[in-house]
Amino acid sequence: MKRKAVGVPCLSAAAAAAVLCLSSLAGAAGVAGQKRLQFGENGEFKILQVADMHYGDGKATPCEDVLPSQMAGCSDLNTTAFVHRMIQAEKPDLVVFTGDNIFGFDATDAAKSLEYAFAPAVSSSIPWAAILGNHDQESTLSREGVMKHIVTLEHTLSQVNPTGIEIDGFGNYNLEVHGVEGSGFENKSVLNLYFLDSGDYSTVPSILGYDWIKPSQQVWFQHTSKKLRRAYTSKHRKAPAPGLAYFHIPLPEFASFDSSNFTGVKQEGISSASVNSGFFATMVEAGDVKAVFTGHDHLNDFCGELSGIELCYAGGFGYHAYGKAGWARRARVVLATLEKTDKATWGPVKSIKTWKRLDDRHLTAIDGQVLWSKRTKGTRRKKQIGGA
């Protein structure tokens, strides 16, 4: 459903400066010092996905594809304000930035633009994770340089790559979300998050277009998934803990849907790689991934189920990214909820739901649906959500 976008007032110069100063404080890059992710005492874990900020040089970088009435004063600071509003409204446990965090061609200094882009997450002290898109490396840092800078920022759980193995790309890692403190799942990962670098552009002369997830990355995913499944399953628990995968460029399988079998909208083609690397089949075979979340195609925001996996776009978030005038920028929220055990304590994940919020006056929530449920797999539900 299309809704009219409403411009968000730019941050004041003082407020923006305060946010940007906070972002420049570097934290420890090592994995050992990272905060452990854990379900809250209410049995919930919430993830905010921010796709395609396309941050440039801040106030000097104008908005793209907004209504004429919104153009005056519209800049990257509108994107910053939207991130702040989403964090304040949803209070997520984790913020995930799924690539094209900066638009390299319009970012004079990549390091500074990255700090500005992630400033709202840093200043909120909420754990956050980031992966790369196809534009992040087009400024003054290489893809490796961008990822190495990201991991120095405060409160990030991002990693350059797993240690001790050779793997393509930068920003391949996984995060574990443990059960509620004091429960029997306190020291078990009940929700597994996979982050992969889907690359930028093909380097094979005979294959044009976008890059793809390589065999080395798929082998890493298979080994990681297998290890996590073994650690979780037991005599009384045969099914693996559910997993979610985040990367930037959609898989060719995203083209499998039409308006009759997805929730959301499809307003442009699926800009996947021109070859199929087989990663979707790899995830299906592993059996733990229940949903995939991407960005890249800003005018698509749908979720569709294929072979037991929901394939979801977030929709365009950033104001310097291409969009559609009158179609609001948006963000995707995912909520995982635990089930209550017979002993009235929290057990494994019961359901995974999602909705989107629009950057209008009311941060309108739309397209609520169940992505996965332990008891009724494949259930889809469409409704308005007026909150969490």
mmCIF file of C-alpha atoms in Angstrom:
data_model
loop_
_atom_site.group_PDB
_atom_site.id
_atom_site.type_symbol
_atom_site.label_atom_id
_atom_site.label_comp_id
_atom_site.label_asym_id
_atom_site.label_seq_id
_atom_site.Cartn_x
_atom_site.Cartn_y
_atom_site.Cartn_z
ATOM 1 C CA MET A 1 0.000 0.000 0.000
ATOM 2 C CA LYS A 2 1.399 3.365 -1.012
ATOM 3 C CA ARG A 3 1.355 6.209 1.493
ATOM 4 C CA LYS A 4 2.315 9.809 1.078
ATOM 5 C CA ALA A 5 5.741 10.639 2.450
ATOM 6 C CA VAL A 6 6.051 13.468 4.918
ATOM 7 C CA GLY A 7 9.319 15.343 5.251
ATOM 8 C CA VAL A 8 11.231 15.061 8.514
ATOM 9 C CA PRO A 9 12.725 18.306 9.796
ATOM 10 C CA CYS A 10 16.515 18.393 9.673
ATOM 11 C CA LEU A 11 18.402 18.158 12.927
ATOM 12 C CA SER A 12 19.670 21.421 14.290
ATOM 13 C CA ALA A 13 23.342 22.120 13.715
ATOM 14 C CA ALA A 14 24.061 21.705 17.431
ATOM 15 C CA ALA A 15 22.196 18.398 17.680
ATOM 16 C CA ALA A 16 23.859 17.060 14.554
ATOM 17 C CA ALA A 17 27.289 18.071 15.817
ATOM 18 C CA ALA A 18 26.686 16.301 19.118
ATOM 19 C CA VAL A 19 25.665 13.112 17.349
ATOM 20 C CA LEU A 20 28.638 13.220 14.999
ATOM 21 C CA CYS A 21 31.093 13.759 17.836
ATOM 22 C CA LEU A 22 29.762 10.683 19.603
ATOM 23 C CA SER A 23 30.256 8.577 16.480
ATOM 24 C CA SER A 24 33.953 9.306 16.241
ATOM 25 C CA LEU A 25 34.744 7.612 19.536
ATOM 26 C CA ALA A 26 36.376 4.297 18.702
ATOM 27 C CA GLY A 27 35.710 1.099 20.598
ATOM 28 C CA ALA A 28 37.609 -2.152 20.851
ATOM 29 C CA ALA A 29 37.757 -4.054 17.586
ATOM 30 C CA GLY A 30 38.239 -7.456 19.173
ATOM 31 C CA VAL A 31 35.426 -9.985 19.363
ATOM 32 C CA ALA A 32 36.338 -10.892 22.950
ATOM 33 C CA GLY A 33 35.047 -7.591 24.339
ATOM 34 C CA GLN A 34 31.717 -7.659 22.538
ATOM 35 C CA LYS A 35 28.434 -7.555 24.385
ATOM 36 C CA ARG A 36 26.551 -10.855 24.499
ATOM 37 C CA LEU A 37 23.170 -10.732 22.807
ATOM 38 C CA GLN A 38 20.368 -12.129 24.930
ATOM 39 C CA PHE A 39 16.591 -12.233 24.946
ATOM 40 C CA GLY A 40 15.029 -9.839 27.440
ATOM 41 C CA GLU A 41 13.081 -10.796 30.527
ATOM 42 C CA ASN A 42 9.897 -10.361 28.468
ATOM 43 C CA GLY A 43 11.011 -13.217 26.201
ATOM 44 C CA GLU A 44 11.540 -10.974 23.172
ATOM 45 C CA PHE A 45 14.417 -9.917 20.944
ATOM 46 C CA LYS A 46 13.881 -7.114 18.434
ATOM 47 C CA ILE A 47 15.997 -6.255 15.387
ATOM 48 C CA LEU A 48 15.795 -3.017 13.405
ATOM 49 C CA GLN A 49 17.002 -3.307 9.795
ATOM 50 C CA VAL A 50 18.271 -0.156 8.073
ATOM 51 C CA ALA A 51 18.896 -0.626 4.359
ATOM 52 C CA ASP A 52 20.607 1.704 1.891
ATOM 53 C CA MET A 53 21.255 4.902 3.811
ATOM 54 C CA HIS A 54 23.508 6.127 0.942
ATOM 55 C CA TYR A 55 25.055 8.670 3.298
ATOM 56 C CA GLY A 56 27.246 11.302 1.666
ATOM 57 C CA ASP A 57 28.633 14.445 3.307
ATOM 58 C CA GLY A 58 25.826 15.226 5.717
ATOM 59 C CA LYS A 59 24.004 18.544 5.500
ATOM 60 C CA ALA A 60 25.692 19.365 2.182
ATOM 61 C CA THR A 61 24.300 16.230 0.478
ATOM 62 C CA PRO A 62 20.792 16.763 -0.920
ATOM 63 C CA CYS A 63 17.867 14.362 -0.916
ATOM 64 C CA GLU A 64 16.842 12.402 -3.985
ATOM 65 C CA ASP A 65 13.344 11.633 -5.246
ATOM 66 C CA VAL A 66 11.250 13.522 -2.724
ATOM 67 C CA LEU A 67 8.249 15.760 -3.276
ATOM 68 C CA PRO A 68 8.958 19.384 -4.294
ATOM 69 C CA SER A 69 7.570 20.537 -0.950
ATOM 70 C CA GLN A 70 10.216 18.437 0.841
ATOM 71 C CA MET A 71 13.291 19.593 -1.063
ATOM 72 C CA ALA A 72 14.126 22.738 0.916
ATOM 73 C CA GLY A 73 16.718 21.820 3.521
ATOM 74 C CA CYS A 74 16.384 18.095 2.848
ATOM 75 C CA SER A 75 19.731 16.280 3.231
ATOM 76 C CA ASP A 76 21.521 13.329 4.813
ATOM 77 C CA LEU A 77 20.407 14.761 8.144
ATOM 78 C CA ASN A 78 16.881 13.570 7.319
ATOM 79 C CA THR A 79 18.301 10.048 7.202
ATOM 80 C CA THR A 80 19.992 10.623 10.564
ATOM 81 C CA ALA A 81 16.729 11.879 12.043
ATOM 82 C CA PHE A 82 14.857 8.820 10.741
ATOM 83 C CA VAL A 83 17.347 6.422 12.376
ATOM 84 C CA HIS A 84 16.938 8.300 15.668
ATOM 85 C CA ARG A 85 13.139 8.159 15.432
ATOM 86 C CA MET A 86 13.146 4.437 14.717
ATOM 87 C CA ILE A 87 15.452 3.668 17.632
ATOM 88 C CA GLN A 88 13.353 5.771 19.990
ATOM 89 C CA ALA A 89 10.069 4.250 18.783
ATOM 90 C CA GLU A 90 11.028 0.578 18.598
ATOM 91 C CA LYS A 91 13.810 0.349 21.211
ATOM 92 C CA PRO A 92 15.500 -2.517 19.365
ATOM 93 C CA ASP A 93 17.951 -4.936 20.934
ATOM 94 C CA LEU A 94 20.081 -4.867 17.781
ATOM 95 C CA VAL A 95 20.318 -2.549 14.765
ATOM 96 C CA VAL A 96 21.453 -4.135 11.477
ATOM 97 C CA PHE A 97 22.694 -1.975 8.597
ATOM 98 C CA THR A 98 22.481 -4.000 5.395
ATOM 99 C CA GLY A 99 24.861 -2.213 3.079
ATOM 100 C CA ASP A 100 25.206 0.887 0.929
ATOM 101 C CA ASN A 101 25.628 2.615 4.242
ATOM 102 C CA ILE A 102 27.436 5.392 2.409
ATOM 103 C CA PHE A 103 27.242 6.388 -1.238
ATOM 104 C CA GLY A 104 30.941 6.434 -1.965
ATOM 105 C CA PHE A 105 30.898 8.730 -4.984
ATOM 106 C CA ASP A 106 29.369 11.517 -2.891
ATOM 107 C CA ALA A 107 31.347 10.869 0.302
ATOM 108 C CA THR A 108 34.456 13.080 0.413
ATOM 109 C CA ASP A 109 35.970 11.158 3.341
ATOM 110 C CA ALA A 110 34.727 7.571 3.709
ATOM 111 C CA ALA A 111 35.732 7.225 7.358
ATOM 112 C CA LYS A 112 33.917 10.396 8.403
ATOM 113 C CA SER A 113 30.827 9.539 6.366
ATOM 114 C CA LEU A 114 30.678 6.092 7.964
ATOM 115 C CA GLU A 115 30.908 7.651 11.423
ATOM 116 C CA TYR A 116 28.155 10.116 10.595
ATOM 117 C CA ALA A 117 25.939 7.372 9.122
ATOM 118 C CA PHE A 118 26.226 5.099 12.169
ATOM 119 C CA ALA A 119 26.153 7.943 14.720
ATOM 120 C CA PRO A 120 22.551 7.366 15.892
ATOM 121 C CA ALA A 121 23.281 3.717 16.710
ATOM 122 C CA VAL A 122 26.554 4.627 18.434
ATOM 123 C CA SER A 123 24.995 7.379 20.540
ATOM 124 C CA SER A 124 22.107 5.101 21.569
ATOM 125 C CA SER A 125 24.565 2.541 23.029
ATOM 126 C CA ILE A 126 22.508 -0.212 21.378
ATOM 127 C CA PRO A 127 24.510 -3.096 19.848
ATOM 128 C CA TRP A 128 24.648 -2.841 16.078
ATOM 129 C CA ALA A 129 26.025 -4.770 13.134
ATOM 130 C CA ALA A 130 26.799 -3.793 9.557
ATOM 131 C CA ILE A 131 27.572 -5.404 6.235
ATOM 132 C CA LEU A 132 28.682 -3.915 2.928
ATOM 133 C CA GLY A 133 26.702 -3.069 -0.188
ATOM 134 C CA ASN A 134 27.962 -2.299 -3.674
ATOM 135 C CA HIS A 135 28.588 1.437 -3.056
ATOM 136 C CA ASP A 136 30.409 1.547 0.283
ATOM 137 C CA GLN A 137 33.880 1.222 -1.269
ATOM 138 C CA GLU A 138 33.517 3.957 -3.891
ATOM 139 C CA SER A 139 35.053 6.737 -1.785
ATOM 140 C CA THR A 140 38.490 6.855 -0.097
ATOM 141 C CA LEU A 141 38.523 3.353 1.443
ATOM 142 C CA SER A 142 38.572 -0.112 -0.111
ATOM 143 C CA ARG A 143 35.978 -2.706 0.893
ATOM 144 C CA GLU A 144 38.471 -4.120 3.370
ATOM 145 C CA GLY A 145 39.246 -0.618 4.624
ATOM 146 C CA VAL A 146 35.567 0.186 5.110
ATOM 147 C CA MET A 147 34.954 -2.964 7.133
ATOM 148 C CA LYS A 148 38.112 -2.456 9.192
ATOM 149 C CA HIS A 149 36.939 1.049 10.066
ATOM 150 C CA ILE A 150 33.431 -0.083 10.970
ATOM 151 C CA VAL A 151 34.700 -2.578 13.554
ATOM 152 C CA THR A 152 36.538 0.198 15.442
ATOM 153 C CA LEU A 153 33.325 2.096 16.201
ATOM 154 C CA GLU A 154 31.653 1.888 19.598
ATOM 155 C CA HIS A 155 28.958 -0.679 20.358
ATOM 156 C CA THR A 156 29.360 -2.509 17.055
ATOM 157 C CA LEU A 157 29.343 -6.306 16.901
ATOM 158 C CA SER A 158 30.531 -6.224 13.297
ATOM 159 C CA GLN A 159 33.509 -8.357 12.333
ATOM 160 C CA VAL A 160 35.832 -8.120 9.338
ATOM 161 C CA ASN A 161 35.818 -11.898 8.794
ATOM 162 C CA PRO A 162 36.087 -15.133 10.755
ATOM 163 C CA THR A 163 39.637 -15.825 11.890
ATOM 164 C CA GLY A 164 41.779 -18.689 10.698
ATOM 165 C CA ILE A 165 40.120 -19.313 7.335
ATOM 166 C CA GLU A 166 40.363 -17.934 3.810
ATOM 167 C CA ILE A 167 37.077 -16.462 2.698
ATOM 168 C CA ASP A 168 35.902 -14.129 -0.051
ATOM 169 C CA GLY A 169 34.712 -10.644 0.792
ATOM 170 C CA PHE A 170 34.696 -8.650 4.008
ATOM 171 C CA GLY A 171 32.042 -8.728 6.708
ATOM 172 C CA ASN A 172 31.238 -12.438 6.893
ATOM 173 C CA TYR A 173 30.369 -13.363 10.499
ATOM 174 C CA ASN A 174 27.669 -14.747 12.770
ATOM 175 C CA LEU A 175 26.118 -13.613 16.029
ATOM 176 C CA GLU A 176 24.408 -15.761 18.632
ATOM 177 C CA VAL A 177 21.385 -14.634 20.631
ATOM 178 C CA HIS A 178 21.090 -16.487 23.931
ATOM 179 C CA GLY A 179 17.987 -17.286 25.925
ATOM 180 C CA VAL A 180 16.710 -15.327 28.916
ATOM 181 C CA GLU A 181 19.083 -14.990 31.850
ATOM 182 C CA GLY A 182 18.257 -17.541 34.517
ATOM 183 C CA SER A 183 16.437 -19.867 32.117
ATOM 184 C CA GLY A 184 17.623 -23.245 30.863
ATOM 185 C CA PHE A 185 18.621 -21.546 27.593
ATOM 186 C CA GLU A 186 20.726 -18.822 29.195
ATOM 187 C CA ASN A 187 23.929 -20.263 27.735
ATOM 188 C CA LYS A 188 22.477 -21.572 24.482
ATOM 189 C CA SER A 189 22.033 -19.630 21.280
ATOM 190 C CA VAL A 190 18.319 -19.826 20.526
ATOM 191 C CA LEU A 191 18.494 -17.462 17.529
ATOM 192 C CA ASN A 192 21.407 -17.405 15.090
ATOM 193 C CA LEU A 193 22.232 -14.434 12.877
ATOM 194 C CA TYR A 194 24.349 -14.843 9.743
ATOM 195 C CA PHE A 195 25.936 -11.863 7.959
ATOM 196 C CA LEU A 196 27.541 -12.209 4.531
ATOM 197 C CA ASP A 197 29.249 -9.961 2.006
ATOM 198 C CA SER A 198 27.320 -10.253 -1.259
ATOM 199 C CA GLY A 199 30.053 -8.245 -3.015
ATOM 200 C CA ASP A 200 29.713 -5.387 -5.442
ATOM 201 C CA TYR A 201 30.274 -6.138 -9.143
ATOM 202 C CA SER A 202 31.360 -9.216 -11.061
ATOM 203 C CA THR A 203 35.086 -9.452 -11.756
ATOM 204 C CA VAL A 204 34.578 -12.255 -14.300
ATOM 205 C CA PRO A 205 34.815 -10.694 -17.796
ATOM 206 C CA SER A 206 32.212 -13.023 -19.291
ATOM 207 C CA ILE A 207 29.696 -12.338 -16.498
ATOM 208 C CA LEU A 208 28.302 -8.823 -16.317
ATOM 209 C CA GLY A 209 26.434 -7.160 -13.495
ATOM 210 C CA TYR A 210 26.426 -7.663 -9.751
ATOM 211 C CA ASP A 211 28.549 -9.962 -7.618
ATOM 212 C CA TRP A 212 27.393 -13.056 -5.713
ATOM 213 C CA ILE A 213 28.069 -15.086 -2.569
ATOM 214 C CA LYS A 214 31.099 -17.264 -3.324
ATOM 215 C CA PRO A 215 31.788 -20.967 -2.596
ATOM 216 C CA SER A 216 34.199 -20.096 0.254
ATOM 217 C CA GLN A 217 31.462 -18.113 1.982
ATOM 218 C CA GLN A 218 28.969 -20.921 1.531
ATOM 219 C CA VAL A 219 31.418 -23.441 3.018
ATOM 220 C CA TRP A 220 31.863 -21.131 6.023
ATOM 221 C CA PHE A 221 28.090 -20.853 6.384
ATOM 222 C CA GLN A 222 27.657 -24.639 6.182
ATOM 223 C CA HIS A 223 30.309 -25.283 8.831
ATOM 224 C CA THR A 224 28.980 -22.543 11.122
ATOM 225 C CA SER A 225 25.371 -23.686 10.764
ATOM 226 C CA LYS A 226 26.350 -27.314 11.418
ATOM 227 C CA LYS A 227 28.301 -26.352 14.551
ATOM 228 C CA LEU A 228 25.377 -24.303 15.900
ATOM 229 C CA ARG A 229 22.858 -27.049 15.132
ATOM 230 C CA ARG A 230 24.958 -29.607 16.981
ATOM 231 C CA ALA A 231 25.320 -27.336 20.003
ATOM 232 C CA TYR A 232 21.565 -26.737 20.195
ATOM 233 C CA THR A 233 19.926 -30.061 19.401
ATOM 234 C CA SER A 234 19.564 -32.825 21.975
ATOM 235 C CA LYS A 235 17.621 -35.996 22.693
ATOM 236 C CA HIS A 236 14.507 -33.944 23.402
ATOM 237 C CA ARG A 237 15.152 -31.109 20.932
ATOM 238 C CA LYS A 238 15.511 -32.322 17.360
ATOM 239 C CA ALA A 239 14.839 -29.129 15.406
ATOM 240 C CA PRO A 240 17.649 -26.541 15.163
ATOM 241 C CA ALA A 241 17.423 -23.035 16.557
ATOM 242 C CA PRO A 242 16.024 -20.697 13.882
ATOM 243 C CA GLY A 243 18.433 -18.543 11.929
ATOM 244 C CA LEU A 244 18.187 -15.238 10.050
ATOM 245 C CA ALA A 245 20.533 -14.208 7.227
ATOM 246 C CA TYR A 246 21.452 -10.644 6.283
ATOM 247 C CA PHE A 247 23.224 -9.513 3.094
ATOM 248 C CA HIS A 248 22.840 -6.685 0.601
ATOM 249 C CA ILE A 249 22.207 -7.983 -2.924
ATOM 250 C CA PRO A 250 19.089 -10.158 -3.320
ATOM 251 C CA LEU A 251 19.356 -13.718 -4.585
ATOM 252 C CA PRO A 252 17.882 -14.673 -7.984
ATOM 253 C CA GLU A 253 15.156 -16.521 -6.065
ATOM 254 C CA PHE A 254 13.662 -13.158 -5.071
ATOM 255 C CA ALA A 255 12.204 -13.122 -8.597
ATOM 256 C CA SER A 256 9.987 -16.120 -7.755
ATOM 257 C CA PHE A 257 7.076 -14.037 -6.490
ATOM 258 C CA ASP A 258 4.203 -11.946 -7.755
ATOM 259 C CA SER A 259 1.537 -9.917 -5.960
ATOM 260 C CA SER A 260 -0.441 -13.068 -5.183
ATOM 261 C CA ASN A 261 2.212 -14.639 -2.973
ATOM 262 C CA PHE A 262 4.068 -11.916 -1.136
ATOM 263 C CA THR A 263 3.371 -9.245 1.480
ATOM 264 C CA GLY A 264 4.471 -5.732 0.504
ATOM 265 C CA VAL A 265 5.178 -4.172 -2.881
ATOM 266 C CA LYS A 266 7.391 -4.841 -5.892
ATOM 267 C CA GLN A 267 7.984 -1.669 -7.899
ATOM 268 C CA GLU A 268 11.212 -2.522 -9.721
ATOM 269 C CA GLY A 269 13.060 -5.517 -11.094
ATOM 270 C CA ILE A 270 15.139 -7.887 -8.970
ATOM 271 C CA SER A 271 18.740 -6.678 -9.313
ATOM 272 C CA SER A 272 20.479 -9.902 -8.383
ATOM 273 C CA ALA A 273 23.605 -11.400 -9.910
ATOM 274 C CA SER A 274 23.160 -12.763 -13.440
ATOM 275 C CA VAL A 275 24.378 -16.162 -12.236
ATOM 276 C CA ASN A 276 22.930 -18.301 -9.463
ATOM 277 C CA SER A 277 25.621 -19.266 -6.971
ATOM 278 C CA GLY A 278 23.388 -21.822 -5.270
ATOM 279 C CA PHE A 279 23.382 -20.126 -1.873
ATOM 280 C CA PHE A 280 19.609 -20.393 -1.541
ATOM 281 C CA ALA A 281 19.812 -24.171 -1.985
ATOM 282 C CA THR A 282 22.657 -24.229 0.552
ATOM 283 C CA MET A 283 20.434 -22.511 3.128
ATOM 284 C CA VAL A 284 17.493 -24.811 2.405
ATOM 285 C CA GLU A 285 19.733 -27.829 2.859
ATOM 286 C CA ALA A 286 21.094 -26.525 6.171
ATOM 287 C CA GLY A 287 17.547 -26.222 7.456
ATOM 288 C CA ASP A 288 17.960 -23.552 10.116
ATOM 289 C CA VAL A 289 17.561 -20.271 8.209
ATOM 290 C CA LYS A 290 13.937 -19.134 8.336
ATOM 291 C CA ALA A 291 14.267 -15.707 6.720
ATOM 292 C CA VAL A 292 16.677 -13.667 4.590
ATOM 293 C CA PHE A 293 16.827 -9.866 4.683
ATOM 294 C CA THR A 294 18.349 -7.710 1.936
ATOM 295 C CA GLY A 295 18.312 -4.171 0.554
ATOM 296 C CA HIS A 296 19.678 -2.945 -2.806
ATOM 297 C CA ASP A 297 16.355 -2.542 -4.665
ATOM 298 C CA HIS A 298 14.937 0.469 -2.839
ATOM 299 C CA LEU A 299 11.417 0.367 -4.279
ATOM 300 C CA ASN A 300 10.774 -3.231 -3.241
ATOM 301 C CA ASP A 301 9.758 -4.005 0.335
ATOM 302 C CA PHE A 302 8.068 -7.397 0.110
ATOM 303 C CA CYS A 303 8.480 -10.723 1.897
ATOM 304 C CA GLY A 304 7.719 -13.971 0.093
ATOM 305 C CA GLU A 305 8.116 -17.582 1.215
ATOM 306 C CA LEU A 306 9.981 -20.129 -0.893
ATOM 307 C CA SER A 307 10.904 -23.652 0.242
ATOM 308 C CA GLY A 308 10.418 -22.739 3.879
ATOM 309 C CA ILE A 309 12.482 -19.529 3.805
ATOM 310 C CA GLU A 310 11.015 -16.025 3.770
ATOM 311 C CA LEU A 311 12.869 -13.723 1.358
ATOM 312 C CA CYS A 312 12.458 -10.119 2.503
ATOM 313 C CA TYR A 313 13.402 -6.664 1.306
ATOM 314 C CA ALA A 314 13.564 -3.799 3.777
ATOM 315 C CA GLY A 315 12.669 -0.974 1.375
ATOM 316 C CA GLY A 316 14.796 2.126 0.882
ATOM 317 C CA PHE A 317 15.735 4.033 4.043
ATOM 318 C CA GLY A 318 18.109 6.824 3.063
ATOM 319 C CA TYR A 319 17.138 10.209 1.675
ATOM 320 C CA HIS A 320 20.169 10.470 -0.615
ATOM 321 C CA ALA A 321 19.284 7.095 -2.127
ATOM 322 C CA TYR A 322 17.034 6.826 -5.161
ATOM 323 C CA GLY A 323 13.394 6.373 -4.251
ATOM 324 C CA LYS A 324 9.964 7.424 -5.406
ATOM 325 C CA ALA A 325 8.524 10.827 -4.594
ATOM 326 C CA GLY A 326 5.460 10.374 -2.420
ATOM 327 C CA TRP A 327 6.462 6.831 -1.371
ATOM 328 C CA ALA A 328 7.802 7.088 2.168
ATOM 329 C CA ARG A 329 11.258 5.919 3.211
ATOM 330 C CA ARG A 330 10.945 2.896 5.454
ATOM 331 C CA ALA A 331 12.595 0.411 7.806
ATOM 332 C CA ARG A 332 11.937 -3.224 8.686
ATOM 333 C CA VAL A 333 11.547 -4.559 12.216
ATOM 334 C CA VAL A 334 11.825 -8.224 13.218
ATOM 335 C CA LEU A 335 10.589 -9.551 16.555
ATOM 336 C CA ALA A 336 11.498 -13.023 17.839
ATOM 337 C CA THR A 337 9.445 -14.292 20.790
ATOM 338 C CA LEU A 338 10.205 -17.217 23.097
ATOM 339 C CA GLU A 339 7.702 -19.784 24.297
ATOM 340 C CA LYS A 340 6.789 -20.402 27.920
ATOM 341 C CA THR A 341 7.737 -23.834 29.267
ATOM 342 C CA ASP A 342 5.671 -26.030 31.584
ATOM 343 C CA LYS A 343 7.741 -24.647 34.458
ATOM 344 C CA ALA A 344 6.672 -21.078 33.598
ATOM 345 C CA THR A 345 10.139 -20.117 32.438
ATOM 346 C CA TRP A 346 11.292 -19.085 28.980
ATOM 347 C CA GLY A 347 12.157 -21.763 26.436
ATOM 348 C CA PRO A 348 13.142 -21.733 22.727
ATOM 349 C CA VAL A 349 11.901 -19.370 20.017
ATOM 350 C CA LYS A 350 8.161 -19.692 19.407
ATOM 351 C CA SER A 351 7.656 -17.198 16.574
ATOM 352 C CA ILE A 352 9.332 -14.615 14.368
ATOM 353 C CA LYS A 353 7.256 -11.653 13.196
ATOM 354 C CA THR A 354 7.995 -8.599 11.089
ATOM 355 C CA TRP A 355 6.546 -5.234 10.124
ATOM 356 C CA LYS A 356 7.737 -2.021 8.517
ATOM 357 C CA ARG A 357 7.551 1.574 9.661
ATOM 358 C CA LEU A 358 7.204 4.540 7.336
ATOM 359 C CA ASP A 359 8.980 7.855 7.852
ATOM 360 C CA ASP A 360 5.761 9.833 8.118
ATOM 361 C CA ARG A 361 4.397 11.891 10.994
ATOM 362 C CA HIS A 362 3.273 8.830 12.928
ATOM 363 C CA LEU A 363 5.957 6.306 11.919
ATOM 364 C CA THR A 364 3.044 4.287 10.556
ATOM 365 C CA ALA A 365 3.468 0.512 10.956
ATOM 366 C CA ILE A 366 2.379 -1.599 7.972
ATOM 367 C CA ASP A 367 2.422 -5.159 6.629
ATOM 368 C CA GLY A 368 2.622 -7.099 9.882
ATOM 369 C CA GLN A 369 3.141 -10.800 9.289
ATOM 370 C CA VAL A 370 4.383 -13.985 10.916
ATOM 371 C CA LEU A 371 7.556 -15.141 9.177
ATOM 372 C CA TRP A 372 7.933 -18.354 11.123
ATOM 373 C CA SER A 373 6.160 -20.149 13.943
ATOM 374 C CA LYS A 374 7.260 -23.243 15.801
ATOM 375 C CA ARG A 375 3.768 -24.723 15.702
ATOM 376 C CA THR A 376 2.325 -23.416 12.462
ATOM 377 C CA LYS A 377 5.171 -23.146 10.011
ATOM 378 C CA GLY A 378 4.456 -21.055 6.947
ATOM 379 C CA THR A 379 1.646 -19.030 8.533
ATOM 380 C CA ARG A 380 1.200 -15.635 6.909
ATOM 381 C CA ARG A 381 -0.819 -12.841 8.416
ATOM 382 C CA LYS A 382 -1.393 -9.344 7.100
ATOM 383 C CA LYS A 383 -2.647 -6.623 9.395
ATOM 384 C CA GLN A 384 -1.967 -3.146 10.657
ATOM 385 C CA ILE A 385 0.334 -3.039 13.662
ATOM 386 C CA GLY A 386 0.086 -0.100 15.982
ATOM 387 C CA GLY A 387 3.315 -0.730 17.847
ATOM 388 C CA ALA A 388 5.443 -3.764 18.664
#
